[in-house]
Amino acid sequence: MKKKLPKVAYFCMEYGLDNSFKIYSGGMGILAGDYLKGAKDNNLPVVGIGIKWKQGYVEQRIDEKGNLYDCFRDYDYDFLEDTGIKVKVKIRQSDVYCKVWKVDCFGNADLYLLDTDIEGNSDRWITGRLYGGGAEERIAQEMVLGIGGVRALRALNIPVDIYHFNEGHAVLAGLELINEKINAGMSFDKAWESTRKEVVFTTHTPIKAGNEKHSIEALRYMGANLGFSIEQMSRIGGISFNMTVAAMKLSKISNAVSELHTETANAMWVEVENRAEIIGITNAIHSGTWVDEKMKKKFLNLDEMWNNHQKIKKELINFVEKRCRVRLNLNALLIGFSRRAASYKRSDLIFKDEKRLEKYLKDGKVQIIFSGKAHPADITGKRIVLNLVEMSRKYPNSVVFVENYDMEIGKMLTRGCDVWLNNPRRPNEASGTSGMKAAMNGVLNCSILDGWWVEVCKDGINGWAIGDENIPETIEEQDERDAKALYDTLLERLIPTYYNRHQKWLEMMKESIESTRTFFSVDRMVNDYYKLLYKK
Ligand SMILES: *Cc1c(COP(=O)(O)O)cnc(C)c1O
């Protein structure tokens, strides 16, 4: 007899299921959305828990003068199903009711979303803006997701074997699980031990300072500690309560999102005692969402593959013309770069020694499409975006910036460019998934050996490596060296291949597709989750 698979409740702040559904911001949401689609495709017993964001993440525009401005608008969705259920969470001493919505329309496993924007709540704005507000708003949001999420599962009568926290945001769910057991008569220590057996955790941020912390005082003020003492709270997350540390101490096993990230994460948390082991399960993507139908077959005829690619590239060129009023050249090299404008991603690294690139941009041999958003409070990120906008004005026919990066732009770019550029400061890119989308569409990666790419890169065969795996002492040195390596790869190897060795280019495209399409498909990932994380 086949053993019954464990029922999993997956908690995440954001889900990228469809571009029209604005409850995501970036890579983590896309991963969560692809995971739910993979679970559905593979018939796995998973439910998602998230938040119905009224305004979603920021909409970021550039005006005529080249200024950047943020806007927010309210969204309403007619496809949400009202479950009729409300759960209560006490936040800052007052009862907050969370309405529970159900979503099952984008080919995803069941997803339940909590919403505080209802009549009678004193604070309806908790679920207003994804990653908006300050520390108190964040804690309130995390209380809704974690504590409200567990209560929603109970109210919906959904039995759960495993609680999967995607990122530390969901960690308060662990406190609620302990709380439930204490209410049923267990001691704190027993309840903690027993909770650990049913929780697993995925960590994402390889930069220590990027791992969210709150003072226990703030958590107590908000009511997020559920009555646990300072001593009990600090045993779980430290006196400055670290959400990642707490998640590792509340789970039986955790995973990092690529092989390299597994090393980084283990080194980063080496001093944390009594934490869950961190294993590696590399991220992946839902090909049904990201790979163009025209690139899905196994090509015997490489010219057919090329013709299909050119068709898709033309669709992208039309799309860019509509958005930016610039007509790019179908027969010239087209490089894509779209990412969150976080400084470690170094979106403008390619302009570090602009002179080396100038002649190619002027004669149109190199064309670059950029897109990306900066978090509303991230001044450095905004400066990076503005620098890209400036470059697009300086080289109007060969550099474009597509404003307001979202899933649609991501889809168009990772399908239609010739090359996908990625140059983060190693080892800060935990995985990255946009490069996987590109690779499976035959768009060649040209990337620093970081995140997922180290695992599959065969330099000059299925894409290109920028530089080597050494990490210099200082950031300045690293930027200097990586920029030089980027120009060397681009000017000496990549551009000559594109213009002079067409057959070689086609072989590389084919190899890019074949070397990635199975391993980096979310089918592999969800099955790994079941085998390695959710096992008994
Ligand atoms: C795929 C995707 C991401 C994740 O890409 P990274 O490589 O992790 O930067 C982020 N945002 C959007 C809109 C995407 O489509």
PDB file of C-alpha atoms and ligand atoms in Angstrom, residues 24-28 30 285 290 338-340 345 405-411 414 420 422 429 431-435 437 452, ligand 1:
ATOM      1  CA  TYR A  24       3.845  39.665  -4.624  1.00  0.00           C
ATOM      2  CA  SER A  25       6.980  41.732  -4.746  1.00  0.00           C
ATOM      3  CA  GLY A  26       9.825  39.678  -6.152  1.00  0.00           C
ATOM      4  CA  GLY A  27      11.774  36.444  -6.220  1.00  0.00           C
ATOM      5  CA  MET A  28      10.453  34.971  -2.998  1.00  0.00           C
ATOM      6  CA  ILE A  30       7.570  33.982  -7.468  1.00  0.00           C
ATOM      7  CA  ILE A 285      10.678  27.406 -11.669  1.00  0.00           C
ATOM      8  CA  TRP A 290       7.836  30.829 -17.676  1.00  0.00           C
ATOM      9  CA  SER A 338      15.834  42.850 -14.694  1.00  0.00           C
ATOM     10  CA  ARG A 339      16.028  42.645 -10.985  1.00  0.00           C
ATOM     11  CA  ARG A 340      15.081  44.226  -7.745  1.00  0.00           C
ATOM     12  CA  LYS A 345      22.836  42.927  -7.407  1.00  0.00           C
ATOM     13  CA  TYR A 405       9.227  45.581 -13.130  1.00  0.00           C
ATOM     14  CA  ASP A 406       6.625  42.856 -12.690  1.00  0.00           C
ATOM     15  CA  MET A 407       5.848  39.294 -13.758  1.00  0.00           C
ATOM     16  CA  GLU A 408       4.820  40.314 -17.244  1.00  0.00           C
ATOM     17  CA  ILE A 409       8.070  42.165 -17.879  1.00  0.00           C
ATOM     18  CA  GLY A 410       9.985  39.300 -16.298  1.00  0.00           C
ATOM     19  CA  LYS A 411       8.270  36.851 -18.609  1.00  0.00           C
ATOM     20  CA  THR A 414      13.529  36.068 -19.935  1.00  0.00           C
ATOM     21  CA  TRP A 420      20.618  37.128 -19.564  1.00  0.00           C
ATOM     22  CA  ASN A 422      23.556  38.518 -13.783  1.00  0.00           C
ATOM     23  CA  GLU A 429      22.576  35.831  -4.434  1.00  0.00           C
ATOM     24  CA  SER A 431      19.715  31.309  -5.696  1.00  0.00           C
ATOM     25  CA  GLY A 432      18.116  33.573  -8.268  1.00  0.00           C
ATOM     26  CA  THR A 433      15.440  32.170 -10.533  1.00  0.00           C
ATOM     27  CA  SER A 434      15.211  34.601 -13.434  1.00  0.00           C
ATOM     28  CA  GLY A 435      18.323  32.985 -14.946  1.00  0.00           C
ATOM     29  CA  LYS A 437      13.654  31.083 -16.838  1.00  0.00           C
ATOM     30  CA  TRP A 452      22.016  28.404  -8.811  1.00  0.00           C
TER      31      TRP A 452
HETATM   32  C1  LIG B   1      11.684  35.599 -11.729  1.00  0.00           C
HETATM   33  C2  LIG B   1      11.387  36.902 -11.119  1.00  0.00           C
HETATM   34  C3  LIG B   1      12.124  37.342 -10.011  1.00  0.00           C
HETATM   35  C4  LIG B   1      13.255  36.548  -9.411  1.00  0.00           C
HETATM   36  O1  LIG B   1      14.408  36.747 -10.151  1.00  0.00           O
HETATM   37  P1  LIG B   1      15.858  36.817  -9.509  1.00  0.00           P
HETATM   38  O2  LIG B   1      16.720  36.137 -10.470  1.00  0.00           O
HETATM   39  O3  LIG B   1      15.807  36.102  -8.206  1.00  0.00           O
HETATM   40  O4  LIG B   1      16.158  38.255  -9.358  1.00  0.00           O
HETATM   41  C5  LIG B   1      11.811  38.563  -9.449  1.00  0.00           C
HETATM   42  N1  LIG B   1      10.814  39.330  -9.935  1.00  0.00           N
HETATM   43  C6  LIG B   1      10.099  38.951 -11.001  1.00  0.00           C
HETATM   44  C7  LIG B   1       9.014  39.846 -11.496  1.00  0.00           C
HETATM   45  C8  LIG B   1      10.358  37.730 -11.636  1.00  0.00           C
HETATM   46  O5  LIG B   1       9.618  37.372 -12.691  1.00  0.00           O
END
